[in-house]
Coordinates of C-alpha atoms and ligand atoms in Angstrom, one line a residue:
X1 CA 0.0 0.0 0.0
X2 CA 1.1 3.3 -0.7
X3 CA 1.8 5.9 2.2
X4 CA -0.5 7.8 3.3
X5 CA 0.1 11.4 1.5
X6 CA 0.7 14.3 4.1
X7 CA 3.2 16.2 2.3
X8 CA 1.4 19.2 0.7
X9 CA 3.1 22.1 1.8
X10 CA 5.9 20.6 -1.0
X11 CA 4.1 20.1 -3.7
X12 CA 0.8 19.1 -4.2
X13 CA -1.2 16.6 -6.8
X14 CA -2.6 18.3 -9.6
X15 CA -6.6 18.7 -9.1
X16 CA -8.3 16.4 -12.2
X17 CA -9.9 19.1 -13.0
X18 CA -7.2 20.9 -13.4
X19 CA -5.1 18.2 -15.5
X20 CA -8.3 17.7 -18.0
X21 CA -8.8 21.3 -18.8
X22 CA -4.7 21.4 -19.5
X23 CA -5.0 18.5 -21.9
X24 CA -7.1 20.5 -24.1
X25 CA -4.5 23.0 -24.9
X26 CA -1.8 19.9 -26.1
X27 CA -2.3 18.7 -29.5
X28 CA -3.7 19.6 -32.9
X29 CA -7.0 19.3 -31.9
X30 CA -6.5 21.8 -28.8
X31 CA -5.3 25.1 -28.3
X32 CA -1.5 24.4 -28.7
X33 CA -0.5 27.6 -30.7
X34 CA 2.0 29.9 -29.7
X35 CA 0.3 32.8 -28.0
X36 CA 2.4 35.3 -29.5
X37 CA 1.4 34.0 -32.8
X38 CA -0.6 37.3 -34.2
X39 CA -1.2 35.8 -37.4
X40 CA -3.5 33.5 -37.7
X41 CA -6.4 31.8 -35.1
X42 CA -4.7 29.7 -33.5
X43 CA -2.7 32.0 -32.2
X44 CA -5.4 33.9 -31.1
X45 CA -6.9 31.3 -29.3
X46 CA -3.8 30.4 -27.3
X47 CA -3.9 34.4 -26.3
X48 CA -7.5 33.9 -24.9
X49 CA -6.9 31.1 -23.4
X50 CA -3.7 32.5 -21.7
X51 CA -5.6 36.3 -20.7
X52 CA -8.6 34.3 -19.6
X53 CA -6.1 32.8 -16.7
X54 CA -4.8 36.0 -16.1
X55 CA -7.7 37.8 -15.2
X56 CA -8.5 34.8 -13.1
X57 CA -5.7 35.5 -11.0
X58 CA -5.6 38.9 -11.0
X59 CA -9.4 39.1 -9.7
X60 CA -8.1 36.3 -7.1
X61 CA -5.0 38.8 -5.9
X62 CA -7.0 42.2 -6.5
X63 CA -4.8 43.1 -9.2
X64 CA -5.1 44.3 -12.5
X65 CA -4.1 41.8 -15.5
X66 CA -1.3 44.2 -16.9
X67 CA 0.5 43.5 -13.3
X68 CA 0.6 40.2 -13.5
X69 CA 4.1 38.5 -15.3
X70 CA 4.4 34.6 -15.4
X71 CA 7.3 32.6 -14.5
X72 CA 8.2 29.0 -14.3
X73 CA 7.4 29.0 -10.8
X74 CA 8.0 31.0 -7.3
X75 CA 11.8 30.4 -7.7
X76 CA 12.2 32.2 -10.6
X77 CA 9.8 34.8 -9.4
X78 CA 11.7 35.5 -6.6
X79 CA 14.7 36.0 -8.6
X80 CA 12.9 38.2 -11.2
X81 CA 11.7 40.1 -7.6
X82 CA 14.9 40.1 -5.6
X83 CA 17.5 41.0 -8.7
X84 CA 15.0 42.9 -11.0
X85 CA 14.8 45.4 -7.9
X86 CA 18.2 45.3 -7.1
X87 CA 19.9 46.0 -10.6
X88 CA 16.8 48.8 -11.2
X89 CA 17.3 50.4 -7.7
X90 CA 20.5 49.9 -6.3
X91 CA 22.0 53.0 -7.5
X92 CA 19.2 54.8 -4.6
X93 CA 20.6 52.0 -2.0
X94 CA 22.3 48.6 -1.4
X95 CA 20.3 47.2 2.0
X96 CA 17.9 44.6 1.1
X97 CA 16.1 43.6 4.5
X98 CA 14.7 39.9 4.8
X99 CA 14.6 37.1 7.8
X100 CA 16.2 34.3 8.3
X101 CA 13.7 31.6 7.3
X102 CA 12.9 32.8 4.0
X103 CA 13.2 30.0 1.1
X104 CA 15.9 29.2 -0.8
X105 CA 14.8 30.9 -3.2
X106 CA 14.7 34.0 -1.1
X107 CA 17.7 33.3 0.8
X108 CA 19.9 32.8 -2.3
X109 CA 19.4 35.2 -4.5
X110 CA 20.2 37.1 -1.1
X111 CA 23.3 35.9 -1.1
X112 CA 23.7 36.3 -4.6
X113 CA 23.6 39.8 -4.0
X114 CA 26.0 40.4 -1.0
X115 CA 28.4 39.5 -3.4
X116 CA 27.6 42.1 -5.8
X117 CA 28.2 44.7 -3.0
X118 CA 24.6 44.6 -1.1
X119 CA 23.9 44.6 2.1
X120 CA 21.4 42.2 3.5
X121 CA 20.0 42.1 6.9
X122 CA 17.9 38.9 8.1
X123 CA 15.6 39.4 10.7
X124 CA 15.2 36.2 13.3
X125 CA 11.5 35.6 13.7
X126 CA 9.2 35.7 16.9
X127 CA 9.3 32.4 18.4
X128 CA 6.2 31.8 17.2
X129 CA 8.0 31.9 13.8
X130 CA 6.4 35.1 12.3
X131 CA 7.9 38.3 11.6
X132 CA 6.6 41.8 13.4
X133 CA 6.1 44.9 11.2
X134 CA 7.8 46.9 14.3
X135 CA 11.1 44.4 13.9
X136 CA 11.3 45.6 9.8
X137 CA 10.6 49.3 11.3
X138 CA 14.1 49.1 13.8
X139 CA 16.3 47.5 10.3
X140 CA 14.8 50.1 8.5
X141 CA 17.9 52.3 6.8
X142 CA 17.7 55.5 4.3
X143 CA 19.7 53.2 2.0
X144 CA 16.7 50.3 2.3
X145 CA 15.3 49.9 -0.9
X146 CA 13.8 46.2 -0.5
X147 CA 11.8 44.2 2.1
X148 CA 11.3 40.8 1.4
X149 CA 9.2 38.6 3.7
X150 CA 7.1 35.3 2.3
X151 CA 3.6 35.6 3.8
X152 CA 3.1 32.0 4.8
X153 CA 6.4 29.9 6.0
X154 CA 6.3 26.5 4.5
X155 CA 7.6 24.7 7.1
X156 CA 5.6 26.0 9.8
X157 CA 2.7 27.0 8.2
X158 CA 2.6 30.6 10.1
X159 CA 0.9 33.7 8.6
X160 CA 3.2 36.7 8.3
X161 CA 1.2 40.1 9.2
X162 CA 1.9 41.3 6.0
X163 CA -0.8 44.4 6.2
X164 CA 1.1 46.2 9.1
X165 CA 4.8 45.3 7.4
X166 CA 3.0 46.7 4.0
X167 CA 1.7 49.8 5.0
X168 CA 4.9 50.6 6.6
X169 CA 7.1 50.0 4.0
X170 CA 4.4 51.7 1.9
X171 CA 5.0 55.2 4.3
X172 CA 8.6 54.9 4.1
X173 CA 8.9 54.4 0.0
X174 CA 10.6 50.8 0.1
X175 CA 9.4 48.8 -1.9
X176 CA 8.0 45.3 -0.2
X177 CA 8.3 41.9 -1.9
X178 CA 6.4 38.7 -0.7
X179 CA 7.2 35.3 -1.7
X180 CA 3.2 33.8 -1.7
X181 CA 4.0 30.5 -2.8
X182 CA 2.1 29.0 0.3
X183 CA -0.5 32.0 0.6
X184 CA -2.5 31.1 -2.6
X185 CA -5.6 29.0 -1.6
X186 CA -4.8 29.0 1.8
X187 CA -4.6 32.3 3.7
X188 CA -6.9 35.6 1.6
X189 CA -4.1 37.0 -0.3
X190 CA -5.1 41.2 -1.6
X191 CA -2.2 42.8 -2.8
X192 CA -3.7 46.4 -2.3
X193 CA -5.4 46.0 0.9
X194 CA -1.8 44.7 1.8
X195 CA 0.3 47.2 0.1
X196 CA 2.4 44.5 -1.7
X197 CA 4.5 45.8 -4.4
X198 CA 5.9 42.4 -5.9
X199 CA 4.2 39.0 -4.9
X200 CA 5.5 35.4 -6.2
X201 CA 2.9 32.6 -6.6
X202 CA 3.5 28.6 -8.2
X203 CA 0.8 27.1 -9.3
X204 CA 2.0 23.4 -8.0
X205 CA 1.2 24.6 -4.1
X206 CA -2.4 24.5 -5.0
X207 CA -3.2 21.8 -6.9
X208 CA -2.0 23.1 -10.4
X209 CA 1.1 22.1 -12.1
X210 CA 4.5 22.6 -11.7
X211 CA 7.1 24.5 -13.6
X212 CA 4.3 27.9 -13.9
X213 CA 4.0 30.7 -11.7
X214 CA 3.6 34.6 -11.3
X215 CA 5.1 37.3 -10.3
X216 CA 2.7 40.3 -9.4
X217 CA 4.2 43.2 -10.0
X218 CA 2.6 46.7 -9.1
X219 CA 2.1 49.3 -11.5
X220 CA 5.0 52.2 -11.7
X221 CA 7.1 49.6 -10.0
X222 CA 10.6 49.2 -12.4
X223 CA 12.6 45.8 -12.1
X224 CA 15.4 44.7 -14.3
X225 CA 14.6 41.7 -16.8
X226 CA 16.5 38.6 -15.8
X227 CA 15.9 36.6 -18.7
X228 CA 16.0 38.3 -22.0
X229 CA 14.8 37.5 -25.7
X230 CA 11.8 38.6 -27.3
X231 CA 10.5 40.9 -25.1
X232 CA 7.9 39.1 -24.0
X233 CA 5.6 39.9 -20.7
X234 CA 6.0 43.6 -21.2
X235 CA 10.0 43.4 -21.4
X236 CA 9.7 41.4 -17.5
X237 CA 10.3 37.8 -18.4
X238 CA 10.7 36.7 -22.6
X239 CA 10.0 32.8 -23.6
X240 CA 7.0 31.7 -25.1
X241 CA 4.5 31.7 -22.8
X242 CA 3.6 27.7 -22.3
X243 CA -0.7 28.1 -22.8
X244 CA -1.2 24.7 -21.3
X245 CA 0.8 25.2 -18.0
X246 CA -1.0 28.9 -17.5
X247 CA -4.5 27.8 -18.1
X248 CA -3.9 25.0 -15.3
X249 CA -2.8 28.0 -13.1
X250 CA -6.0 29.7 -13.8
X251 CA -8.6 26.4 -13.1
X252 CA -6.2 25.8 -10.1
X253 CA -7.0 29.6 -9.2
X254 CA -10.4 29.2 -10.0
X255 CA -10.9 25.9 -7.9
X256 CA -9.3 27.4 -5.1
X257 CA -11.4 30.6 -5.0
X258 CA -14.9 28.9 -5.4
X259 CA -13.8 26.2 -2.9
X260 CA -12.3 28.0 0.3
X261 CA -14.6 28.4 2.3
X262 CA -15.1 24.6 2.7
X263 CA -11.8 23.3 2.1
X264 CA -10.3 25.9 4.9
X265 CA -12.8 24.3 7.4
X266 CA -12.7 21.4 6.5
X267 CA -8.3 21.7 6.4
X268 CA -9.1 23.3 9.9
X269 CA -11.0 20.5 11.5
X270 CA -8.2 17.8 10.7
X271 CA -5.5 19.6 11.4
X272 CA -7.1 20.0 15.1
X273 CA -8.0 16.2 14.9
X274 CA -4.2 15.6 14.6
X275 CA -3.1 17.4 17.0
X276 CA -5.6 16.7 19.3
X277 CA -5.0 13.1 18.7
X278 CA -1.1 13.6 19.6
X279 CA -1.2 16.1 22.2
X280 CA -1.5 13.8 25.2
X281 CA 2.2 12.1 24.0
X282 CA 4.8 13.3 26.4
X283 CA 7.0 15.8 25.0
X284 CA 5.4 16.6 22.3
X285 CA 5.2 20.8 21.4
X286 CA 3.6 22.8 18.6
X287 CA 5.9 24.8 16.5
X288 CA 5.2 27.5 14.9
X289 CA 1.7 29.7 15.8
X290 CA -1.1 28.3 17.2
X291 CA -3.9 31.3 15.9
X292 CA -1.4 32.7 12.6
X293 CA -1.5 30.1 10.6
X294 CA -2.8 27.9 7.8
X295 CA -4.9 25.6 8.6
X296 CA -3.1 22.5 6.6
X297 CA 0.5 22.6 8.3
X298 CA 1.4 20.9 11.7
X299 CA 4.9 21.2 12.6
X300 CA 5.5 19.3 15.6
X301 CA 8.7 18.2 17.9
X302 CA 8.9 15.0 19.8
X303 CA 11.1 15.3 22.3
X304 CA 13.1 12.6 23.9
X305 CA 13.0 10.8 20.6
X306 CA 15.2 10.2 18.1
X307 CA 14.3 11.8 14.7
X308 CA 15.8 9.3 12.1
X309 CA 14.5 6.2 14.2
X310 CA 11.3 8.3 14.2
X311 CA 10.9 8.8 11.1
X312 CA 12.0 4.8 9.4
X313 CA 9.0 3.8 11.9
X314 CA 6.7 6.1 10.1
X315 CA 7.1 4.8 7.0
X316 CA 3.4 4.7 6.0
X317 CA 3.3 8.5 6.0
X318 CA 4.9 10.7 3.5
X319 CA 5.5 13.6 6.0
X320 CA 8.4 15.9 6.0
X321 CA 11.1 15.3 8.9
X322 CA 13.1 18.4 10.6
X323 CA 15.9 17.8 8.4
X324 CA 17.1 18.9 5.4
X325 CA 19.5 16.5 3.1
X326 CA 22.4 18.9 2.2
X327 CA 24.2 16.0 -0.4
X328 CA 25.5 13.3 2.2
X329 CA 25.1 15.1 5.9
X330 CA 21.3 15.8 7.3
X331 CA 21.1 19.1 8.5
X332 CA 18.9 20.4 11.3
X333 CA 16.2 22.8 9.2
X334 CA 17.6 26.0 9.5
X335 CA 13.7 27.3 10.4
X336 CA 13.4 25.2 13.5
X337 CA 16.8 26.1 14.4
X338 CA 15.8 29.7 13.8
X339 CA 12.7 29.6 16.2
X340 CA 15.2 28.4 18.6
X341 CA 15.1 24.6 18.4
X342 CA 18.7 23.0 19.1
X343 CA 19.8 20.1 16.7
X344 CA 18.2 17.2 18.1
X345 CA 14.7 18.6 19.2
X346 CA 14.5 20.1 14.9
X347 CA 15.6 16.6 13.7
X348 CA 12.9 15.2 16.1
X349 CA 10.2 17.5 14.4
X350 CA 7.8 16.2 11.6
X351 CA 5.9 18.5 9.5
X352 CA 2.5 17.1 8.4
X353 CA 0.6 18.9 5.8
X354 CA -3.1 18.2 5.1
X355 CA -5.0 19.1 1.7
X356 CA -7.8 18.7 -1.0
X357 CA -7.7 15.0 -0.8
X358 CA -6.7 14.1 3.2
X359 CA -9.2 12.0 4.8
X360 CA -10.5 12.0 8.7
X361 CA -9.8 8.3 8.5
X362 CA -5.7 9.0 7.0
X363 CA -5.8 11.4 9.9
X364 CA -7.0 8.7 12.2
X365 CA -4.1 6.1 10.9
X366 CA -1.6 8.8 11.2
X367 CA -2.1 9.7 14.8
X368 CA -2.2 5.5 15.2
X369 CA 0.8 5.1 13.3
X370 CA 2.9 8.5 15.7
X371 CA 1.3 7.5 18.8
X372 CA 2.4 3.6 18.4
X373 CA 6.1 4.5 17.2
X374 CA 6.7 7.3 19.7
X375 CA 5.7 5.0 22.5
X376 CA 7.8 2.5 20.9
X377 CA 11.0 4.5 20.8
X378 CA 10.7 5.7 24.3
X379 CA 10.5 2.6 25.5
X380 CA 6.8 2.1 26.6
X381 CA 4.3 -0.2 25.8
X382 CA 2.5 0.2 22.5
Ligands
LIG401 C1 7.6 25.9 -3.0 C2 8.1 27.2 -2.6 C3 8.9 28.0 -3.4 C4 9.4 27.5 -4.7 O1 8.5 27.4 -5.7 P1 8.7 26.7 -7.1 O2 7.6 27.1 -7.9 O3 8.8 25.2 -6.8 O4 10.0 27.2 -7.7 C5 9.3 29.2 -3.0 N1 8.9 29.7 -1.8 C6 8.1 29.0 -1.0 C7 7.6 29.6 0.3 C8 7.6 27.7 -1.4 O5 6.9 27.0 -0.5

């Protein structure tokens, strides 16, 4: 039998729907043109096809269509975000403020640019892993010309206050990128009400497929093009625009919008049946936020147990463990280390993430399967 599937916070599967309205747009039959193609109706169609999914997630993000650039995902958005501000801008400045449990895809392109000369500082979140508008207010320098700080943390599934860190960057002219990749479909994401000047998005986080994304990108806002040739997506990001991969974003989008309400309840009520089901083991603690957060991540710490045994004796659950592979050594997650974890307590931590097609009964099985193998290790009686 397979594992049971609690891994959703690192990719998803792609909704049905989702796949069957992308095989439409694959073969001769379909709309395969290029959408660039000005000549001739296929062309044309490919275009619709490809605006129609725009304005769907534009409308989702409060946006207007001409804001909204795709990518191959949130990684390259984040690049475009990160370097497309910093080659435009850095003649104003050269600080770049961010926090420590960013993505890689955050953290990097950082790092990237500290060799070119910038100067990055990286905030250390709240305990409860989120990030206080009044912390970016005391990093704040004249020479600031970018806050980036990703709404939802995919490891522990807190909500940034993105509001209060927006509206002050807003008042103090920096500009304020988000990396939204685990906001979409899960926490209500408005890029005006939040004073968000650049936003990244990947479709594969919410049941749409990988390799697309977005970046949002305000109007009046200037970033240097990272990838050049053709011109395309208003001189932002050139390559032929792939239709079938956008118009899965926009069903994904779609899906997501009309279904909220009941999936975010629904998300809610299991998540509080696993931890409910695990809180009477002994040692056992919640990281991240218990009230900011989404409602399909649990992060949780075993103490007193040992995090590789743990996690070969859970091999029914495809769940993600507190460590990272970095090539041959496991690494403690640089997140739980961050929220002040030491090695052994963030290799003893399991991150379970629910979605779209978790089950009470999985639920059930998993708290079975943790409950039986945490007793186990420590010695006790199943
Ligand atoms: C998944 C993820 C990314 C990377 O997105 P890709 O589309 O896979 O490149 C970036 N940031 C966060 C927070 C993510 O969860």
């Amino acid at each position: 039998m397979n594992p049971i599937y609690l891994d959703y916070a690192a990719t998803t599967p792609m909704d049905p729907r989702v796949a069957e309205k992308m095989a439409t747009c694959l073969t001769l039959e379909g709309n395969f043109a290029n959408p660039a193609s000005r000549s001739h109706r296929y062309g044309w169609m490919a275009e619709e096809a490809v605006e129609s999914a725009r304005r769907q997630l534009a409308q989702y993000i409060n946006a207007d269509v001409r804001e909204i650039v795709w990518t191959s995902g949130a990684t390259e958005a984040n690049n475009l975000a990160i370097k497309g501000v910093a080659e435009q801008h850095g003649h104003k400045g050269k600080h770049i403020i961010t926090s420590t449990i960013e993505h890689k895809a955050v953290l990097d392109p950082c790092g990237y640019l500290q060799s070119k000369g910038f100067d990055v500082t990286y905030l250390t979140p709240q305990q409860d892993g989120r990030i206080l508008a009044s912390q970016i207010q005391e990093a704040l320098r004249d020479d600031t010309i970018l806050v980036s700080i990703m709404y939802v943390n995919n490891e522990l599934g807190c909500i940034n206050p993105i509001k209060e860190i927006g509206q002050l960057c807003r008042e103090k002219g920096v500009l304020l990128h988000v990396d939204g990749a685990q906001a979409i479909g899960k926490t209500p994401v408005d890029v005006q009400a939040d004073h968000i000047d650049l936003l990244s998005i990947c479709a594969h986080k919410f049941y749409g497929p990988k390799g697309v994304g977005a970046l949002f990108v305000k109007r009046g806002v200037k970033i240097a093009e990272q990838i050049h040739g053709g011109g395309h997506e208003r001189g932002m990001r050139s390559g032929t625009l792939p239709t079938h991969q956008i118009v899965g974003l926009g069903e994904a989008v779609f899906i997501a919008q009309s279904e909220f309400k009941e999936e975010e309840a629904r998300l809610s009520a299991l998540r509080e049946q696993l931890f409910n089901g695990l809180k009477e083991l002994d040692g056992i603690a919640l990281n991240g936020s218990a009230e900011n957060c989404v409602p399909g991540i649990l992060n949780i710490s075993f103490a007193g147990v040992d995090g590789e045994s743990l996690l070969l004796s859970l091999a029914n659950l495809a769940v993600s463990s507190g460590s990272a592979c970095n090539s041959a050594t496991m690494a403690p997650s640089y997140v739980l280390k961050a929220i002040g974890l030491d090695d052994t307590l963030a290799h003893a931590s399991i991150r379970f993430s629910m979605g779209r097609y978790t089950s009470e009964e999985e639920i059930n099985q998993a708290v079975t399967s943790v409950t039986t193998a945490v007793r186990k290790l420590k010695g006790m009686a199943a």
